[in-house]
Short mmCIF file of C-alpha atoms and ligand atoms in Angstrom, two decimals:
data_model
loop_
_atom_site.label_atom_id
_atom_site.label_comp_id
_atom_site.label_asym_id
_atom_site.label_seq_id
_atom_site.Cartn_x
_atom_site.Cartn_y
_atom_site.Cartn_z
CA UNK W 19 157.75 183.76 141.89
CA UNK W 20 158.32 184.03 138.13
CA UNK W 21 155.02 184.11 136.17
CA UNK W 22 155.22 181.44 133.42
CA UNK W 23 152.80 182.28 130.61
CA UNK W 24 151.21 178.99 129.62
CA UNK W 25 150.20 178.85 125.95
CA UNK W 26 146.42 178.16 125.79
CA UNK W 27 145.92 174.41 125.33
CA UNK W 28 144.45 173.60 121.91
CA UNK W 29 141.03 171.92 122.24
CA UNK W 30 141.56 168.54 120.58
CA UNK W 31 138.86 166.67 118.65
CA UNK W 32 137.82 163.56 120.65
CA UNK W 33 138.24 161.34 117.57
CA UNK W 34 141.07 162.88 115.62
CA UNK W 35 143.19 164.25 118.46
CA UNK W 36 143.84 167.16 116.10
CA UNK W 37 143.09 170.77 116.94
CA UNK W 38 139.41 171.51 116.45
CA UNK W 39 140.32 174.81 114.87
CA UNK W 40 143.25 175.33 112.56
CA UNK W 41 145.21 178.36 113.70
CA UNK W 42 144.87 181.00 110.96
CA UNK W 43 142.31 178.88 109.11
CA UNK W 44 140.17 181.09 106.85
CA UNK W 45 138.49 178.42 104.65
CA UNK W 46 137.68 175.45 106.82
CA UNK W 47 135.03 172.76 106.19
CA UNK W 48 132.27 171.70 106.75
CA UNK W 49 129.94 174.70 106.84
CA UNK W 50 126.23 175.33 107.06
CA UNK W 51 124.85 176.22 103.61
CA UNK W 52 122.23 178.96 104.13
CA UNK W 53 120.17 178.50 100.95
CA UNK W 54 119.00 182.14 100.79
CA UNK W 55 122.58 183.50 101.21
CA UNK W 56 123.96 181.44 98.31
CA UNK W 57 124.52 183.45 95.15
CA UNK W 58 123.43 182.11 91.72
CA UNK W 59 126.42 182.23 89.32
CA UNK W 60 125.25 182.00 85.70
CA UNK W 61 128.87 181.36 84.57
CA UNK W 62 129.06 178.06 86.48
CA UNK W 63 129.18 175.18 83.99
CA UNK W 64 127.45 171.82 84.36
CA UNK W 65 129.68 169.30 86.11
CA UNK W 66 130.79 166.55 83.74
CA UNK W 67 131.42 163.16 85.44
CA UNK W 68 133.02 160.26 83.60
CA UNK W 69 134.12 157.31 85.71
CA UNK W 70 135.52 154.01 84.40
CA UNK W 71 134.34 151.18 86.76
CA UNK W 72 137.47 149.13 85.94
CA UNK W 73 139.56 151.71 87.87
CA UNK W 74 137.95 150.56 91.12
CA UNK W 75 140.53 148.81 93.34
CA UNK W 76 139.46 147.95 96.90
CA UNK W 77 137.46 148.97 99.97
CA UNK W 78 139.26 149.55 103.26
CA UNK W 79 138.53 150.76 106.79
CA UNK W 80 141.05 153.48 107.68
CA UNK W 81 139.79 154.02 111.18
CA UNK W 82 137.90 157.21 110.26
CA UNK W 83 135.50 155.87 107.59
CA UNK W 84 135.41 153.17 104.91
CA UNK W 85 136.98 154.19 101.61
CA UNK W 86 136.64 152.83 98.09
CA UNK W 87 139.90 153.59 96.31
CA UNK W 88 140.56 153.93 92.59
CA UNK W 89 143.54 153.59 90.29
CA UNK W 90 144.44 157.24 89.70
CA UNK W 91 147.51 156.56 87.47
CA UNK W 92 145.55 157.61 84.35
CA UNK W 93 142.77 160.03 83.40
CA UNK W 94 140.22 157.21 83.09
CA UNK W 95 137.95 158.43 85.92
CA UNK W 96 137.65 162.23 85.95
CA UNK W 97 135.37 165.18 86.55
CA UNK W 98 135.55 168.45 84.61
CA UNK W 99 133.50 171.63 84.28
CA UNK W 100 131.38 173.01 87.10
CA UNK W 101 133.51 175.52 89.02
CA UNK W 102 136.77 173.74 88.04
CA UNK W 103 139.50 175.24 85.92
CA UNK W 104 140.62 171.84 84.58
CA UNK W 105 139.92 168.13 85.08
CA UNK W 106 140.42 166.28 88.36
CA UNK W 107 141.08 162.55 88.85
CA UNK W 108 138.97 160.33 91.13
CA UNK W 109 141.08 159.02 94.01
CA UNK W 110 138.56 157.61 96.51
CA UNK W 111 135.11 158.00 97.98
CA UNK W 112 133.93 157.57 101.58
CA UNK W 113 131.07 158.51 103.86
CA UNK W 114 130.35 160.30 107.17
CA UNK W 115 127.33 159.25 109.27
CA UNK W 116 125.68 159.49 112.71
CA UNK W 117 124.76 157.08 115.47
CA UNK W 118 121.11 157.90 114.75
CA UNK W 119 119.26 159.33 111.73
CA UNK W 120 118.92 162.82 113.24
CA UNK W 121 122.50 163.75 112.32
CA UNK W 122 125.54 162.43 110.52
CA UNK W 123 126.25 164.68 107.55
CA UNK W 124 129.18 167.11 107.67
CA UNK W 125 127.58 169.98 105.74
CA UNK W 126 124.11 171.17 106.72
CA UNK W 127 121.51 173.00 104.63
CA UNK W 128 119.66 175.74 106.45
CA UNK W 129 121.05 174.09 109.64
CA UNK W 130 119.45 170.75 108.77
CA UNK W 131 121.58 167.61 109.15
CA UNK W 132 121.18 164.60 106.88
CA UNK W 133 121.82 161.12 108.33
CA UNK W 134 124.94 160.67 106.16
CA UNK W 135 127.10 162.36 103.48
CA UNK W 136 129.14 160.85 100.63
CA UNK W 137 132.42 162.45 99.56
CA UNK W 138 133.96 161.68 96.15
CA UNK W 139 137.57 162.90 96.31
CA UNK W 140 139.37 164.08 93.16
CA UNK W 141 142.81 165.67 92.64
CA UNK W 142 144.31 168.10 90.13
CA UNK W 143 146.68 165.88 88.17
CA UNK W 144 147.18 168.62 85.56
CA UNK W 145 149.10 170.92 87.95
CA UNK W 146 150.47 168.44 90.53
CA UNK W 147 152.46 165.14 90.28
CA UNK W 148 150.63 163.27 93.04
CA UNK W 149 147.58 163.30 95.29
CA UNK W 150 149.85 163.90 98.29
CA UNK W 151 151.17 167.04 96.62
CA UNK W 152 147.71 168.24 95.53
CA UNK W 153 146.46 167.87 99.15
CA UNK W 154 148.73 170.80 100.06
CA UNK W 155 147.60 173.20 97.29
CA UNK W 156 144.73 175.68 97.26
CA UNK W 157 143.36 174.25 93.97
CA UNK W 158 144.60 170.74 94.58
CA UNK W 159 141.36 168.86 95.34
CA UNK W 160 137.73 168.78 94.28
CA UNK W 161 135.27 166.89 96.47
CA UNK W 162 131.69 166.16 95.42
CA UNK W 163 129.40 165.97 98.45
CA UNK W 164 126.13 164.03 98.20
CA UNK W 165 123.63 163.97 101.07
CA UNK W 166 121.96 160.66 102.01
CA UNK W 167 118.37 160.70 103.27
CA UNK W 168 116.22 157.93 104.70
CA UNK W 169 113.88 156.45 102.08
CA UNK W 170 113.90 153.72 99.46
CA UNK W 171 116.64 151.09 99.33
CA UNK W 172 119.51 152.12 97.06
CA UNK W 173 120.43 149.13 94.83
CA UNK W 174 123.77 150.59 93.76
CA UNK W 175 124.81 151.19 97.39
CA UNK W 176 123.81 147.64 98.32
CA UNK W 177 126.86 146.11 96.56
CA UNK W 178 128.97 148.31 98.87
CA UNK W 179 126.93 147.45 101.96
CA UNK W 180 127.31 143.72 101.25
CA UNK W 181 131.12 144.12 101.42
CA UNK W 182 131.20 146.02 104.75
CA UNK W 183 131.37 142.94 107.07
CA UNK W 184 134.74 142.14 105.43
CA UNK W 185 136.17 145.56 106.53
CA UNK W 186 134.58 145.75 109.98
CA UNK W 187 137.90 146.45 111.74
CA UNK W 188 140.35 149.32 111.23
CA UNK W 189 143.06 148.54 108.61
CA UNK W 190 141.16 145.72 106.96
CA UNK W 191 140.82 145.76 103.16
CA UNK W 192 139.12 143.70 100.49
CA UNK W 193 139.33 143.73 96.72
CA UNK W 194 136.40 145.51 95.13
CA UNK W 195 136.08 145.93 91.37
CA UNK W 196 133.75 147.01 88.62
CA UNK W 197 131.92 149.64 90.69
CA UNK W 198 130.74 152.87 89.04
CA UNK W 199 130.23 155.50 91.77
CA UNK W 200 128.22 157.71 89.41
CA UNK W 201 125.23 155.54 90.46
CA UNK W 202 125.53 157.31 93.85
CA UNK W 203 125.25 160.82 92.36
CA UNK W 204 121.77 162.36 91.83
CA UNK W 205 120.89 163.01 88.19
CA UNK W 206 119.70 166.53 89.10
CA UNK W 207 122.58 168.83 87.96
CA UNK W 208 122.04 171.48 90.71
CA UNK W 209 124.92 172.09 93.19
CA UNK W 210 126.43 174.61 95.56
CA UNK W 211 130.18 175.31 95.46
CA UNK W 212 132.63 177.06 97.83
CA UNK W 213 136.33 177.10 98.73
CA UNK W 214 137.04 174.88 101.75
CA UNK W 215 139.24 172.28 103.37
CA UNK W 216 139.63 168.63 104.22
CA UNK W 217 137.35 167.74 107.13
CA UNK W 218 139.81 165.24 108.67
CA UNK W 219 143.58 165.59 109.21
CA UNK W 220 145.59 167.17 107.61
CA UNK W 221 142.61 169.63 107.36
CA UNK W 222 144.45 171.47 104.55
CA UNK W 223 142.63 174.28 102.72
CA UNK W 224 142.89 172.64 99.33
CA UNK W 225 139.29 171.65 98.47
CA UNK W 226 136.88 173.08 95.94
CA UNK W 227 133.62 171.73 97.40
CA UNK W 228 130.77 170.79 95.02
CA UNK W 229 127.71 169.93 97.15
CA UNK W 230 124.77 168.39 95.24
CA UNK W 231 121.45 170.04 96.06
CA UNK W 232 119.40 166.77 95.83
CA UNK W 233 120.07 163.89 98.23
CA UNK W 234 120.05 160.21 97.31
CA UNK W 235 117.71 157.85 99.20
CA UNK W 236 118.94 154.88 101.22
CA UNK W 237 116.99 152.68 103.61
CA UNK W 238 117.37 152.11 107.38
CA UNK W 239 119.15 148.75 106.98
CA UNK W 240 121.77 150.36 104.74
CA UNK W 241 122.45 153.15 107.24
CA UNK W 242 122.57 150.57 110.05
CA UNK W 243 125.16 148.58 108.07
CA UNK W 244 127.46 151.66 108.18
CA UNK W 245 127.05 151.71 111.96
CA UNK W 246 128.26 148.07 112.32
CA UNK W 247 131.75 149.19 111.31
CA UNK W 248 134.40 149.76 114.00
CA UNK W 249 136.94 152.53 114.61
CA UNK W 250 139.07 149.85 116.32
CA UNK W 251 141.38 147.16 115.10
CA UNK W 252 140.78 143.42 115.57
CA UNK W 253 141.64 142.50 119.17
CA UNK W 254 141.10 146.03 120.57
CA UNK W 255 138.08 146.89 122.69
CA UNK W 256 135.35 147.58 120.12
CA UNK W 257 134.25 151.13 119.44
CA UNK W 258 131.40 151.49 116.88
CA UNK W 259 132.24 153.72 113.87
CA UNK W 260 129.52 156.39 114.21
CA UNK W 261 129.42 160.19 114.41
CA UNK W 262 132.57 160.45 112.25
CA UNK W 263 131.70 164.00 111.12
CA UNK W 264 133.57 167.23 111.95
CA UNK W 265 131.77 170.12 113.70
CA UNK W 266 130.64 173.05 111.54
CA UNK W 267 133.31 175.65 110.82
CA UNK W 268 132.89 179.47 110.54
CA UNK W 269 132.00 180.74 107.03
CA UNK W 270 134.34 183.77 107.49
CA UNK W 271 134.88 185.77 104.30
CA UNK W 272 133.27 183.24 101.89
CA UNK W 273 130.30 183.16 99.54
CA UNK W 274 128.58 179.93 98.58
CA UNK W 275 127.62 179.99 94.90
CA UNK W 276 124.74 178.01 93.40
CA UNK W 277 124.53 176.59 89.86
CA UNK W 278 120.73 177.09 89.97
CA UNK W 279 118.26 179.89 90.55
C1 LIG K 322 148.18 162.90 101.92
C2 LIG K 322 147.46 162.81 103.19
O1 LIG K 322 146.19 163.42 103.07
C3 LIG K 322 145.11 162.61 102.95
O2 LIG K 322 145.21 161.41 102.80
C4 LIG K 322 143.81 163.35 102.94
C5 LIG K 322 142.63 162.36 102.86
C6 LIG K 322 141.26 163.04 102.93
C7 LIG K 322 140.50 163.11 101.79
C8 LIG K 322 139.22 163.72 101.84
C9 LIG K 322 138.75 164.21 103.06
S1 LIG K 322 137.15 164.95 103.14
N1 LIG K 322 136.34 164.34 104.37
O3 LIG K 322 137.37 166.37 103.38
O4 LIG K 322 136.47 164.64 101.87
C10 LIG K 322 139.53 164.14 104.21
C11 LIG K 322 140.81 163.55 104.13
ZN1 LIG K 323 134.79 163.20 103.91
#
């Protein structure tokens, strides 16, 4: 009979039903950061962070994570400096975490997982008219990654944790104002930076990653509060929102630079 050549079936991610690997992807995220392979770049500037807490809008559960979204219609909450050519506007922040404390972060350092990772998502409003446009451009986004480790209770995070029961189900939202996310960023200025991608659909290769070297400390109850969230909508069979991190991606032809020696 006639031999029909079947195209190889893409392996789909169990959660995102999107291809695990992007065909032709050369700068995918997350990656393992091998400390000794990172290259100190003396020309990297300190990252300047200036957020206006009144730009905070709401918290919502989008079925992948919980996001705190900001009014990005002005330059009130921005970052500038670091590896960035110009300033970027804060759009939202969210987290990735595990079912247990042994894993949960997206990036790893010397193959070590942290129990969770915070992403503060910014977009290049100098070159592009909207976040949606910036998502498609190589220099469109800048995401600050902050590792969470088990330790002392984080008072700033607690205001967020207290609001989580109100967004337990997918597509629920509550108003949230006067929150300054810089309280979630370590004061130590040291970071790694590399060219990468979004770690959830559309997985576009548009992110300048800025990964803080120092983690913040949160306590067990605060991590457990993340794990009470659901991937599912009200009325659906409940699936706990845990392990919402993407598998590590190949480094390929990239160098991770460090702002410190
Ligand atoms: C315009 C549609 O595109 C989006 O909404 C992208 C949202 C989105 C923002 C940040 C990330 S992460 N985990 O790489 O920081 C993933 C997805
Ligand atoms: Zn993320």
